[in-house]
Amino acid sequence: MPDRYTKFNGQWLEEIDSNGHKLKLWCCKGDSDTKAYCFVCCKSIQCGNSGLPQLLQHAQKCQTHIKLAKTACSDSQSRITFGNAQCSKTSQSV
Protein backbone atom coordinates (compact mmCIF):
# COMPACT_ATOMS: atom_id res chain seq x y z
CA MET A 1 0.00 0.00 0.00
CA PRO A 2 1.53 3.34 -0.98
CA ASP A 3 2.27 6.00 1.62
CA ARG A 4 0.65 8.64 -0.57
CA TYR A 5 -2.69 8.35 -2.26
CA THR A 6 -3.82 9.79 -5.56
CA LYS A 7 -6.34 12.57 -5.06
CA PHE A 8 -9.33 13.04 -7.33
CA ASN A 9 -8.45 15.47 -10.12
CA GLY A 10 -11.23 17.52 -11.73
CA GLN A 11 -9.35 17.46 -15.05
CA TRP A 12 -10.10 13.74 -15.30
CA LEU A 13 -13.74 14.65 -16.00
CA GLU A 14 -12.77 15.75 -19.51
CA GLU A 15 -11.40 12.28 -20.38
CA ILE A 16 -13.43 9.88 -22.51
CA ASP A 17 -14.13 6.35 -21.29
CA SER A 18 -14.23 3.14 -23.34
CA ASN A 19 -17.95 3.66 -23.96
CA GLY A 20 -17.29 7.00 -25.67
CA HIS A 21 -18.65 9.13 -22.80
CA LYS A 22 -16.88 12.00 -21.07
CA LEU A 23 -16.40 11.18 -17.42
CA LYS A 24 -18.23 14.37 -16.41
CA LEU A 25 -21.44 12.82 -17.74
CA TRP A 26 -21.38 10.17 -15.02
CA CYS A 27 -18.72 11.02 -12.46
CA CYS A 28 -17.89 13.60 -9.81
CA LYS A 29 -15.62 13.94 -6.77
CA GLY A 30 -16.64 11.59 -3.98
CA ASP A 31 -16.95 12.17 -0.26
CA SER A 32 -13.17 12.22 0.22
CA ASP A 33 -10.15 13.38 -1.77
CA THR A 34 -9.37 9.82 -2.85
CA LYS A 35 -12.86 8.85 -4.04
CA ALA A 36 -15.02 9.51 -7.07
CA TYR A 37 -18.75 8.96 -7.30
CA CYS A 38 -20.59 7.41 -10.26
CA PHE A 39 -24.04 8.97 -10.19
CA VAL A 40 -25.26 6.61 -12.91
CA CYS A 41 -24.61 3.55 -10.72
CA CYS A 42 -24.79 5.34 -7.37
CA LYS A 43 -21.40 3.88 -6.43
CA SER A 44 -18.37 5.29 -4.72
CA ILE A 45 -15.13 4.49 -6.57
CA GLN A 46 -11.83 4.39 -4.70
CA CYS A 47 -9.23 6.11 -6.87
CA GLY A 48 -6.50 6.59 -4.25
CA ASN A 49 -4.25 3.82 -5.57
CA SER A 50 -4.41 4.23 -9.35
CA GLY A 51 -6.40 7.41 -10.01
CA LEU A 52 -7.87 7.87 -13.49
CA PRO A 53 -7.28 4.25 -14.59
CA GLN A 54 -9.58 3.10 -11.78
CA LEU A 55 -12.40 5.31 -13.07
CA LEU A 56 -11.85 4.09 -16.63
CA GLN A 57 -11.89 0.49 -15.40
CA HIS A 58 -15.24 1.10 -13.69
CA ALA A 59 -16.72 2.34 -16.98
CA GLN A 60 -15.28 -0.59 -18.91
CA LYS A 61 -15.97 -3.51 -16.56
CA CYS A 62 -18.99 -2.67 -14.42
CA GLN A 63 -21.94 -4.22 -16.28
CA THR A 64 -24.45 -2.09 -14.37
CA HIS A 65 -22.60 1.06 -15.44
CA ILE A 66 -22.36 -0.01 -19.07
CA LYS A 67 -26.09 -0.71 -19.25
CA LEU A 68 -27.23 2.44 -17.44
CA ALA A 69 -24.70 4.80 -19.05
CA LYS A 70 -25.72 3.71 -22.53
CA THR A 71 -29.11 5.31 -21.92
CA ALA A 72 -28.18 8.07 -19.47
CA CYS A 73 -25.26 9.45 -21.50
CA SER A 74 -26.75 9.06 -24.96
CA ASP A 75 -27.18 12.01 -27.32
CA SER A 76 -30.95 11.58 -27.15
CA GLN A 77 -30.92 12.71 -23.52
CA SER A 78 -31.30 16.47 -23.56
CA ARG A 79 -30.53 16.83 -19.87
CA ILE A 80 -29.78 14.34 -17.14
CA THR A 81 -30.91 15.17 -13.62
CA PHE A 82 -29.63 13.14 -10.71
CA GLY A 83 -30.74 13.52 -7.14
CA ASN A 84 -27.24 13.68 -5.65
CA ALA A 85 -26.71 17.18 -4.23
CA GLN A 86 -23.04 16.47 -3.57
CA CYS A 87 -22.37 16.00 -7.27
CA SER A 88 -24.39 19.05 -8.19
CA LYS A 89 -22.11 21.26 -6.12
CA THR A 90 -18.94 19.61 -7.43
CA SER A 91 -20.06 19.63 -11.06
CA GLN A 92 -20.84 23.33 -10.94
CA SER A 93 -17.40 24.19 -9.64
CA VAL A 94 -15.51 22.10 -12.21
PDB file of C-alpha atoms in Angstrom:
ATOM      1  CA  MET A   1       0.000   0.000   0.000  1.00  0.00           C
ATOM      2  CA  PRO A   2       1.533   3.337  -0.981  1.00  0.00           C
ATOM      3  CA  ASP A   3       2.265   6.000   1.616  1.00  0.00           C
ATOM      4  CA  ARG A   4       0.650   8.640  -0.566  1.00  0.00           C
ATOM      5  CA  TYR A   5      -2.688   8.350  -2.265  1.00  0.00           C
ATOM      6  CA  THR A   6      -3.815   9.789  -5.560  1.00  0.00           C
ATOM      7  CA  LYS A   7      -6.336  12.571  -5.057  1.00  0.00           C
ATOM      8  CA  PHE A   8      -9.330  13.043  -7.326  1.00  0.00           C
ATOM      9  CA  ASN A   9      -8.453  15.472 -10.119  1.00  0.00           C
ATOM     10  CA  GLY A  10     -11.226  17.520 -11.727  1.00  0.00           C
ATOM     11  CA  GLN A  11      -9.349  17.459 -15.045  1.00  0.00           C
ATOM     12  CA  TRP A  12     -10.104  13.736 -15.300  1.00  0.00           C
ATOM     13  CA  LEU A  13     -13.741  14.649 -15.995  1.00  0.00           C
ATOM     14  CA  GLU A  14     -12.766  15.751 -19.515  1.00  0.00           C
ATOM     15  CA  GLU A  15     -11.398  12.284 -20.378  1.00  0.00           C
ATOM     16  CA  ILE A  16     -13.433   9.881 -22.513  1.00  0.00           C
ATOM     17  CA  ASP A  17     -14.133   6.346 -21.286  1.00  0.00           C
ATOM     18  CA  SER A  18     -14.229   3.139 -23.343  1.00  0.00           C
ATOM     19  CA  ASN A  19     -17.955   3.659 -23.963  1.00  0.00           C
ATOM     20  CA  GLY A  20     -17.286   6.999 -25.667  1.00  0.00           C
ATOM     21  CA  HIS A  21     -18.646   9.130 -22.804  1.00  0.00           C
ATOM     22  CA  LYS A  22     -16.884  11.999 -21.074  1.00  0.00           C
ATOM     23  CA  LEU A  23     -16.405  11.182 -17.423  1.00  0.00           C
ATOM     24  CA  LYS A  24     -18.228  14.369 -16.405  1.00  0.00           C
ATOM     25  CA  LEU A  25     -21.438  12.819 -17.742  1.00  0.00           C
ATOM     26  CA  TRP A  26     -21.382  10.168 -15.022  1.00  0.00           C
ATOM     27  CA  CYS A  27     -18.715  11.019 -12.463  1.00  0.00           C
ATOM     28  CA  CYS A  28     -17.894  13.602  -9.808  1.00  0.00           C
ATOM     29  CA  LYS A  29     -15.624  13.938  -6.767  1.00  0.00           C
ATOM     30  CA  GLY A  30     -16.639  11.587  -3.976  1.00  0.00           C
ATOM     31  CA  ASP A  31     -16.952  12.172  -0.263  1.00  0.00           C
ATOM     32  CA  SER A  32     -13.173  12.217   0.218  1.00  0.00           C
ATOM     33  CA  ASP A  33     -10.153  13.382  -1.775  1.00  0.00           C
ATOM     34  CA  THR A  34      -9.366   9.819  -2.853  1.00  0.00           C
ATOM     35  CA  LYS A  35     -12.857   8.852  -4.036  1.00  0.00           C
ATOM     36  CA  ALA A  36     -15.019   9.513  -7.068  1.00  0.00           C
ATOM     37  CA  TYR A  37     -18.752   8.958  -7.304  1.00  0.00           C
ATOM     38  CA  CYS A  38     -20.592   7.409 -10.255  1.00  0.00           C
ATOM     39  CA  PHE A  39     -24.036   8.966 -10.187  1.00  0.00           C
ATOM     40  CA  VAL A  40     -25.257   6.613 -12.912  1.00  0.00           C
ATOM     41  CA  CYS A  41     -24.608   3.546 -10.723  1.00  0.00           C
ATOM     42  CA  CYS A  42     -24.793   5.345  -7.365  1.00  0.00           C
ATOM     43  CA  LYS A  43     -21.404   3.880  -6.435  1.00  0.00           C
ATOM     44  CA  SER A  44     -18.367   5.291  -4.720  1.00  0.00           C
ATOM     45  CA  ILE A  45     -15.132   4.491  -6.570  1.00  0.00           C
ATOM     46  CA  GLN A  46     -11.832   4.391  -4.703  1.00  0.00           C
ATOM     47  CA  CYS A  47      -9.231   6.115  -6.874  1.00  0.00           C
ATOM     48  CA  GLY A  48      -6.499   6.586  -4.250  1.00  0.00           C
ATOM     49  CA  ASN A  49      -4.252   3.825  -5.575  1.00  0.00           C
ATOM     50  CA  SER A  50      -4.414   4.233  -9.346  1.00  0.00           C
ATOM     51  CA  GLY A  51      -6.398   7.406 -10.013  1.00  0.00           C
ATOM     52  CA  LEU A  52      -7.866   7.872 -13.487  1.00  0.00           C
ATOM     53  CA  PRO A  53      -7.283   4.246 -14.591  1.00  0.00           C
ATOM     54  CA  GLN A  54      -9.581   3.097 -11.777  1.00  0.00           C
ATOM     55  CA  LEU A  55     -12.398   5.305 -13.074  1.00  0.00           C
ATOM     56  CA  LEU A  56     -11.854   4.085 -16.628  1.00  0.00           C
ATOM     57  CA  GLN A  57     -11.889   0.491 -15.396  1.00  0.00           C
ATOM     58  CA  HIS A  58     -15.244   1.096 -13.692  1.00  0.00           C
ATOM     59  CA  ALA A  59     -16.716   2.343 -16.981  1.00  0.00           C
ATOM     60  CA  GLN A  60     -15.279  -0.593 -18.908  1.00  0.00           C
ATOM     61  CA  LYS A  61     -15.969  -3.511 -16.562  1.00  0.00           C
ATOM     62  CA  CYS A  62     -18.994  -2.675 -14.417  1.00  0.00           C
ATOM     63  CA  GLN A  63     -21.941  -4.218 -16.277  1.00  0.00           C
ATOM     64  CA  THR A  64     -24.448  -2.091 -14.373  1.00  0.00           C
ATOM     65  CA  HIS A  65     -22.601   1.057 -15.438  1.00  0.00           C
ATOM     66  CA  ILE A  66     -22.355  -0.008 -19.066  1.00  0.00           C
ATOM     67  CA  LYS A  67     -26.087  -0.711 -19.255  1.00  0.00           C
ATOM     68  CA  LEU A  68     -27.228   2.443 -17.440  1.00  0.00           C
ATOM     69  CA  ALA A  69     -24.699   4.805 -19.050  1.00  0.00           C
ATOM     70  CA  LYS A  70     -25.722   3.706 -22.526  1.00  0.00           C
ATOM     71  CA  THR A  71     -29.112   5.308 -21.922  1.00  0.00           C
ATOM     72  CA  ALA A  72     -28.183   8.074 -19.466  1.00  0.00           C
ATOM     73  CA  CYS A  73     -25.265   9.445 -21.500  1.00  0.00           C
ATOM     74  CA  SER A  74     -26.753   9.063 -24.960  1.00  0.00           C
ATOM     75  CA  ASP A  75     -27.175  12.013 -27.316  1.00  0.00           C
ATOM     76  CA  SER A  76     -30.954  11.584 -27.148  1.00  0.00           C
ATOM     77  CA  GLN A  77     -30.917  12.711 -23.521  1.00  0.00           C
ATOM     78  CA  SER A  78     -31.301  16.473 -23.556  1.00  0.00           C
ATOM     79  CA  ARG A  79     -30.529  16.827 -19.867  1.00  0.00           C
ATOM     80  CA  ILE A  80     -29.778  14.336 -17.140  1.00  0.00           C
ATOM     81  CA  THR A  81     -30.907  15.167 -13.618  1.00  0.00           C
ATOM     82  CA  PHE A  82     -29.633  13.141 -10.713  1.00  0.00           C
ATOM     83  CA  GLY A  83     -30.735  13.516  -7.136  1.00  0.00           C
ATOM     84  CA  ASN A  84     -27.244  13.685  -5.649  1.00  0.00           C
ATOM     85  CA  ALA A  85     -26.712  17.182  -4.232  1.00  0.00           C
ATOM     86  CA  GLN A  86     -23.040  16.473  -3.570  1.00  0.00           C
ATOM     87  CA  CYS A  87     -22.367  16.001  -7.266  1.00  0.00           C
ATOM     88  CA  SER A  88     -24.391  19.054  -8.193  1.00  0.00           C
ATOM     89  CA  LYS A  89     -22.106  21.256  -6.118  1.00  0.00           C
ATOM     90  CA  THR A  90     -18.937  19.610  -7.430  1.00  0.00           C
ATOM     91  CA  SER A  91     -20.059  19.626 -11.060  1.00  0.00           C
ATOM     92  CA  GLN A  92     -20.843  23.331 -10.941  1.00  0.00           C
ATOM     93  CA  SER A  93     -17.402  24.187  -9.641  1.00  0.00           C
ATOM     94  CA  VAL A  94     -15.514  22.098 -12.214  1.00  0.00           C
TER      95      VAL A  94
END
